[in-house]
mmCIF file of C-alpha atoms in Angstrom:
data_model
loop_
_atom_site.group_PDB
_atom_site.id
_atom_site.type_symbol
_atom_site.label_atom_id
_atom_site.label_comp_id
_atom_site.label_asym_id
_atom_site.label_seq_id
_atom_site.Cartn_x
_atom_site.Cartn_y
_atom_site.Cartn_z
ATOM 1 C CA UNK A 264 -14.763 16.281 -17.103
ATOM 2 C CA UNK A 265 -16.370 12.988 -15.940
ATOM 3 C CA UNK A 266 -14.769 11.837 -12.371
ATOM 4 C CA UNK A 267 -13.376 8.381 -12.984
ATOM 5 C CA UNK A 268 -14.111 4.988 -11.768
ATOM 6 C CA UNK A 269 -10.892 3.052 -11.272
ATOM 7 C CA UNK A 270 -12.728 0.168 -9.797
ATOM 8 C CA UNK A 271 -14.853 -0.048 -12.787
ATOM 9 C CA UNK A 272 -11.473 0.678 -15.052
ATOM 10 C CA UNK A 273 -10.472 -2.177 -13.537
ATOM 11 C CA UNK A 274 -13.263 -4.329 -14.063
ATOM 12 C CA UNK A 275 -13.610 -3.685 -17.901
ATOM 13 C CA UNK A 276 -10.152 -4.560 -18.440
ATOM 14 C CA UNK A 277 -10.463 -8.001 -16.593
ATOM 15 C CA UNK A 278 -13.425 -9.098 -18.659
ATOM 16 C CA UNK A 279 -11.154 -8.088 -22.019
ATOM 17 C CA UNK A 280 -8.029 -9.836 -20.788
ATOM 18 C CA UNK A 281 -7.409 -13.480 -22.222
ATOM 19 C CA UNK A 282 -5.318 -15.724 -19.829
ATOM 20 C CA UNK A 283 -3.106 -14.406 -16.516
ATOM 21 C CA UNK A 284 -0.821 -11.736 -16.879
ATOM 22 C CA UNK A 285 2.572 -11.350 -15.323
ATOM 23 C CA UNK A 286 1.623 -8.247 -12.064
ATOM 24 C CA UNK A 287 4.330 -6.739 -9.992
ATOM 25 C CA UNK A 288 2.192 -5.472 -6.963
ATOM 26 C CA UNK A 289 3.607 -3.103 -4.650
ATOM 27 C CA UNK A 290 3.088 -4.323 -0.989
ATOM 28 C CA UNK A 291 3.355 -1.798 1.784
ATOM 29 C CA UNK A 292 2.063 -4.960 4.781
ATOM 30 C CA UNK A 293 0.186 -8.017 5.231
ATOM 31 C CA UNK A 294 -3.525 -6.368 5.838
ATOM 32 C CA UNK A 295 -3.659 -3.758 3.393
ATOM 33 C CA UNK A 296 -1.995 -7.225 0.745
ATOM 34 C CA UNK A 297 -4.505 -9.509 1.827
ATOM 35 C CA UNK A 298 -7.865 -8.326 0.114
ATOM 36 C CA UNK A 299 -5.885 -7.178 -2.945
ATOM 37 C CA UNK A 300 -4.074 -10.317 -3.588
ATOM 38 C CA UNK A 301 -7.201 -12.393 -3.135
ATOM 39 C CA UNK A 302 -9.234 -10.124 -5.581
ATOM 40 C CA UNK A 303 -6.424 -10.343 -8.268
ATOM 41 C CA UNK A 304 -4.785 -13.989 -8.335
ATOM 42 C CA UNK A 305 -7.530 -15.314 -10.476
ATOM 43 C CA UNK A 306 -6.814 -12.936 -12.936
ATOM 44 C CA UNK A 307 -2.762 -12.459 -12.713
ATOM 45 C CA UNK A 308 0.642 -14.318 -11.711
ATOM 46 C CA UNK A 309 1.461 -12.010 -8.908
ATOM 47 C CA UNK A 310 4.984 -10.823 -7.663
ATOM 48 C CA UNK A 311 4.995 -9.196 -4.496
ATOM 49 C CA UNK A 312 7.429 -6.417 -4.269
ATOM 50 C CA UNK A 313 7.907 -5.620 -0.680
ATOM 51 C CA UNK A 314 10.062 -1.887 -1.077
ATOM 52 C CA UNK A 315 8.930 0.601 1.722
ATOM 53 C CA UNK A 316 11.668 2.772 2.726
ATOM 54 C CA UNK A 317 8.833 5.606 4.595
ATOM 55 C CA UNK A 318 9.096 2.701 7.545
ATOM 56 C CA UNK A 319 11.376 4.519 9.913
ATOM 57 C CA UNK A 320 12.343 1.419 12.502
ATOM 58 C CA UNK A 321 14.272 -1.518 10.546
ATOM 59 C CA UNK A 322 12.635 -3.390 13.427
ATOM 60 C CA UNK A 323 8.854 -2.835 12.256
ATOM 61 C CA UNK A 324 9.987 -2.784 8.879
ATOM 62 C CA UNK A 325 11.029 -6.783 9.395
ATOM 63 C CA UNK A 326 7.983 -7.381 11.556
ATOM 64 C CA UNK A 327 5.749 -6.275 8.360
ATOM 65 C CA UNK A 328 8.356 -8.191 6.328
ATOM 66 C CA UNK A 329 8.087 -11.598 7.475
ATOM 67 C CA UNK A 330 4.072 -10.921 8.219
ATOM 68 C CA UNK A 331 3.795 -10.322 4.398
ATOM 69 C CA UNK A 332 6.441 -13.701 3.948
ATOM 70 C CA UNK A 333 3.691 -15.690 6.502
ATOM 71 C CA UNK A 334 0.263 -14.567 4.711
ATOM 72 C CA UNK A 335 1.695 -15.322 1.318
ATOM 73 C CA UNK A 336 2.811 -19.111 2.576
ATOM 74 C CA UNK A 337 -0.251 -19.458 4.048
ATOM 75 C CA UNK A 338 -2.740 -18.410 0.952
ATOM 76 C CA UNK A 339 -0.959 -19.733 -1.550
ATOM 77 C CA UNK A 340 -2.499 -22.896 -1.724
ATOM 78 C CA UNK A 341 0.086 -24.700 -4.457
ATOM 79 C CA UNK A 342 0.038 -21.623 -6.762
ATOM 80 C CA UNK A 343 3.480 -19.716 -6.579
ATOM 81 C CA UNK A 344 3.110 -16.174 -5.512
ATOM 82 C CA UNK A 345 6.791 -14.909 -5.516
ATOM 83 C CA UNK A 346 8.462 -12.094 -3.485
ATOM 84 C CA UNK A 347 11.087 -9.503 -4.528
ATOM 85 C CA UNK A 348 12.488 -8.334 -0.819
ATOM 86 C CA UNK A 349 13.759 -4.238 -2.152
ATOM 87 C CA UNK A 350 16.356 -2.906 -0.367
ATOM 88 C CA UNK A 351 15.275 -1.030 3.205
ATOM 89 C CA UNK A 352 16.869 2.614 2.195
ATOM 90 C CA UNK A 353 15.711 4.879 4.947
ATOM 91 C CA UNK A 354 18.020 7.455 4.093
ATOM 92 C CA UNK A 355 16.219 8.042 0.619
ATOM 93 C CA UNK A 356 12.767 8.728 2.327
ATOM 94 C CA UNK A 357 14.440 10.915 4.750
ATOM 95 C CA UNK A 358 16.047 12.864 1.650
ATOM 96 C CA UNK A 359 12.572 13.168 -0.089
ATOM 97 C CA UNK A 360 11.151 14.395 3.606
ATOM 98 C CA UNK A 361 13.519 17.504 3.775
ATOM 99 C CA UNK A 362 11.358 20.125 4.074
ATOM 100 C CA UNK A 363 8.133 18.644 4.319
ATOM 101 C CA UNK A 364 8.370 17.403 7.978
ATOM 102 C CA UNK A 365 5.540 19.889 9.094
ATOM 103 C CA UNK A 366 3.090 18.593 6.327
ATOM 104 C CA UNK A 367 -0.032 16.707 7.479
ATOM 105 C CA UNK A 368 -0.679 13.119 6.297
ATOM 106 C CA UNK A 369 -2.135 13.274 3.140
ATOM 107 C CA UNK A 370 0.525 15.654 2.081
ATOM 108 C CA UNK A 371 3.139 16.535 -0.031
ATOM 109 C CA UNK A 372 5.313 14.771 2.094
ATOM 110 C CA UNK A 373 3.138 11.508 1.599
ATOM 111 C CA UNK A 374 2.836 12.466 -2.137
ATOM 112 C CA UNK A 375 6.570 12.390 -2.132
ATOM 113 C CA UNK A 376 6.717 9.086 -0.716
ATOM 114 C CA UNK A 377 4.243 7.586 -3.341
ATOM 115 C CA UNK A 378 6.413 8.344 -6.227
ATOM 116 C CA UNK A 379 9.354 7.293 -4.222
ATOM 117 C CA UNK A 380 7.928 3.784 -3.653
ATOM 118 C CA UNK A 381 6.147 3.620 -7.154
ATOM 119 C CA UNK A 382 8.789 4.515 -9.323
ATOM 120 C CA UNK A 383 11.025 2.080 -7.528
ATOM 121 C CA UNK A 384 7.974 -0.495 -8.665
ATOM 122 C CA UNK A 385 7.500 0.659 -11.541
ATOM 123 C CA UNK A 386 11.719 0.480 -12.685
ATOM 124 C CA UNK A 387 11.357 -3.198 -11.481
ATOM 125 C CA UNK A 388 8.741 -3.865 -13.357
ATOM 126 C CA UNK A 389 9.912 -3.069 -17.277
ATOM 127 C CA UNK A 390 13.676 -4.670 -15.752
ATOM 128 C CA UNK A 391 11.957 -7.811 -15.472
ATOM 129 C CA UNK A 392 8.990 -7.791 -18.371
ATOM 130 C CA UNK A 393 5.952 -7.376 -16.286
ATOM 131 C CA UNK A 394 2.949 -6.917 -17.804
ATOM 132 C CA UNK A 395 1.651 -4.412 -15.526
ATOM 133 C CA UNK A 396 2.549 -2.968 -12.164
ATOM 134 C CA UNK A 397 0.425 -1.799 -9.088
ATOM 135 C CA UNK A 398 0.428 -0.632 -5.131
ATOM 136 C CA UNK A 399 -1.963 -2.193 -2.682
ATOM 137 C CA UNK A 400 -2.036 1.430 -0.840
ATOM 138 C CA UNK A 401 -5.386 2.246 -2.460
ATOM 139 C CA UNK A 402 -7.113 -0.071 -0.284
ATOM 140 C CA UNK A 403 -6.565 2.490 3.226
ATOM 141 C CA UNK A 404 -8.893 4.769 3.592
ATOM 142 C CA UNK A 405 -6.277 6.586 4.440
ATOM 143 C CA UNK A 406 -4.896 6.959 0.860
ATOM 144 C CA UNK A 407 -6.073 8.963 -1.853
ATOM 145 C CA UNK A 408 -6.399 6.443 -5.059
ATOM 146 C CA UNK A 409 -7.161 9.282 -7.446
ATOM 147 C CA UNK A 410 -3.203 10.707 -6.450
ATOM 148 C CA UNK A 411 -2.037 6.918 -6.561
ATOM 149 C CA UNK A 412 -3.518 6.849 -10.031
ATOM 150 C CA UNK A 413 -1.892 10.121 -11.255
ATOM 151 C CA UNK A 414 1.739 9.262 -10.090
ATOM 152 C CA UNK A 415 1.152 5.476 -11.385
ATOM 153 C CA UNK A 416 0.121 6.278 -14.677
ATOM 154 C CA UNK A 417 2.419 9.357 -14.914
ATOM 155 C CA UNK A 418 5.453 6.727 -14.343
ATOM 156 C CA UNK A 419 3.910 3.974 -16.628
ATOM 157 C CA UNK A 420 4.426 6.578 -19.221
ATOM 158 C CA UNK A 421 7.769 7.212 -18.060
ATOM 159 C CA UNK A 422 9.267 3.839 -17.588
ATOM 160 C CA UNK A 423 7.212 1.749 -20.394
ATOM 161 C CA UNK A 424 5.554 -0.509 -18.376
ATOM 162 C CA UNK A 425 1.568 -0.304 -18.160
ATOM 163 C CA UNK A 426 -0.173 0.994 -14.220
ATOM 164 C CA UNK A 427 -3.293 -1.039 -13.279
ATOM 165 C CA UNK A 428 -6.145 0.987 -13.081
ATOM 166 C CA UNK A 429 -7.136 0.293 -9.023
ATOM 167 C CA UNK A 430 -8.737 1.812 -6.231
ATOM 168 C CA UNK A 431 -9.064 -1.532 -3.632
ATOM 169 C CA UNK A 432 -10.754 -0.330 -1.186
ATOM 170 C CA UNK A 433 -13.804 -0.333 -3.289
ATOM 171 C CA UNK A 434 -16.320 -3.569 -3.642
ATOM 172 C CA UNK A 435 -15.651 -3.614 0.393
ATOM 173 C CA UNK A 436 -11.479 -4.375 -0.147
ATOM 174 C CA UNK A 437 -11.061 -2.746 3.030
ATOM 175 C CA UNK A 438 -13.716 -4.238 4.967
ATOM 176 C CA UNK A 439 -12.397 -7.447 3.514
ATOM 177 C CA UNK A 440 -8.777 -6.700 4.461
ATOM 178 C CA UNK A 441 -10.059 -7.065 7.964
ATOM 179 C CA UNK A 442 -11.788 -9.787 7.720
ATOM 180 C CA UNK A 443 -9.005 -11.568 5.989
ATOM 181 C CA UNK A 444 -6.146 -10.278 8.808
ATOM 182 C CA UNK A 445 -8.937 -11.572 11.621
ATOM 183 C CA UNK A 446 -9.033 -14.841 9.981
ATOM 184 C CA UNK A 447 -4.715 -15.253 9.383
ATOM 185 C CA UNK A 448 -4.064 -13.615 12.706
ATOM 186 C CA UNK A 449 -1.985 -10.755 11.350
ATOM 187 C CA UNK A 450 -0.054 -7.927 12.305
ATOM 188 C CA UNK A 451 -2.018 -4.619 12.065
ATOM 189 C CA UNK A 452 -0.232 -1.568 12.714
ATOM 190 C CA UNK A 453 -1.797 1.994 13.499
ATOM 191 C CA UNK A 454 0.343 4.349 11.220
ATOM 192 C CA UNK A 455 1.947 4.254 8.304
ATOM 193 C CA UNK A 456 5.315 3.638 8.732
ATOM 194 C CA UNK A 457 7.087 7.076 9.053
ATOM 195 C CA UNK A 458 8.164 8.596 12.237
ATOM 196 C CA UNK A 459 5.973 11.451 11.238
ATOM 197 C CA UNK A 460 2.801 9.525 10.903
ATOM 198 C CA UNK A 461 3.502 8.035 14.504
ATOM 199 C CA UNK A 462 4.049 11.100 15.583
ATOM 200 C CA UNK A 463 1.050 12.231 14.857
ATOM 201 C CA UNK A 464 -0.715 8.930 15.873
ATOM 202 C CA UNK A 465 0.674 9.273 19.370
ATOM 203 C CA UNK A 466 -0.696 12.942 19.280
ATOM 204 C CA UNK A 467 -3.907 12.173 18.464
ATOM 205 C CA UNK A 468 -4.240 9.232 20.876
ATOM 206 C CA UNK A 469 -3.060 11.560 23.569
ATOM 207 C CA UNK A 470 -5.868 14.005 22.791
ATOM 208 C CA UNK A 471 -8.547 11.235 22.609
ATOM 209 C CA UNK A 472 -7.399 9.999 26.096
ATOM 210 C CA UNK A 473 -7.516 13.487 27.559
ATOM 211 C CA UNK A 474 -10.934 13.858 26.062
ATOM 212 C CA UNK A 475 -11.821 10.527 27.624
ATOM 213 C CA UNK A 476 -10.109 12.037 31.343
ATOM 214 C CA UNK A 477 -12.415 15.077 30.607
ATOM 215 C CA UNK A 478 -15.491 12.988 29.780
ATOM 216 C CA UNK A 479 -15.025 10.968 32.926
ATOM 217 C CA UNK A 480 -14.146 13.552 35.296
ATOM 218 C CA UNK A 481 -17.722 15.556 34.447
ATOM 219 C CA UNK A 482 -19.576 12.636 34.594
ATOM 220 C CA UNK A 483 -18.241 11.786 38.486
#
């Protein structure tokens, strides 16, 4: 079986498409948004849908809130790129988590919080007659797009409402996403959003410093 391109997915069914489409994008923050909504607003009339319940602190979930609220204002340039604000349910990741606390990122645990987070999307989406729906996680290197495609197009079959074919980080959407978030001045955090993913960020900063202590100490 031929491995597939989602990039190039996406590409063939741009030059197809006649006129904008309605999108409901899935936005976990401002950086990983920025590339993605640049790359699609010629081609869609874009919704954000800012629903991430993984993000453990209410007070970094509002700090990536109203970061996401200030890049939109700022890029909008007179089109209207609208934001649904989902609810901040905490409790529901922490349900999902049972279990799974021990698992690495790049888990279950963070498979878990994919089809929390899409299927929220993707129930929004055919509720308000979008044409398609899609998550702006691809773009991390950090996330596996071929997993994001499975539990995307799994739910479009589910809910009715089509998943657009997408791996951003191709085409340089990363690299771009930090160009972009150099240029607006915004908020880039180091984990995901989960106490377990700063958990292990905090870990694995500690052993990089001790390395560093090491490294120093032998070279005195």
């Amino acid at each position: 079986m031929n491995k597939r391109n989602f990039q190039k997915e996406l590409e063939e069914l741009l030059k197809k498409q006649k006129g904008k489409k309605n999108l409901l994008l899935h936005c976990c923050c401002a950086p990983c948004s920025s590339s993605v909504i640049e790359y699609l607003r010629p081609y869609f009339n874009i919704t954000v849908f800012f629903y991430n319940p993984n993000i453990t602190s209410e007070e970094e979930y509002e700090k990536r809130k109203q970061e996401l609220k200030r890049y939109i204002r700022e890029v909008s340039y007179g089109e209207e790129i609208s934001m649904i604000d989902g609810d901040y349910e905490p409790e529901r990741f922490f349900s999902l988590a049972k279990g799974y606390e021990k698992e690495p990122e790049r888990g279950k645990r963070c498979e878990r919080c994919f089809l929390l987070r899409l299927e929220k999307t993707a129930k929004e989406a055919r509720e308000r007659g979008f044409d398609y729906y899609a998550t702006t996680l691809s773009v991390s290197p950090h996330k596996d797009a071929k997993k994001l495609m499975e539990i995307g197009e799994l739910l479009a079959k589910k809910h009715g409402v089509e998943y657009l074919p997408s791996d951003f980080k191709k085409r340089n959407g990363y690299i771009r996403s930090i160009e972009l978030s150099k240029k607006y001045g915004l908020y880039r955090q180091d984990y995901c959003g989960c106490i377990y993913s700063k958990n292990q960020r905090e870990k694995t900063k500690g052993g990089a410093g001790r390395r560093q202590k090491r490294r120093t100490k032998d070279e005195g």
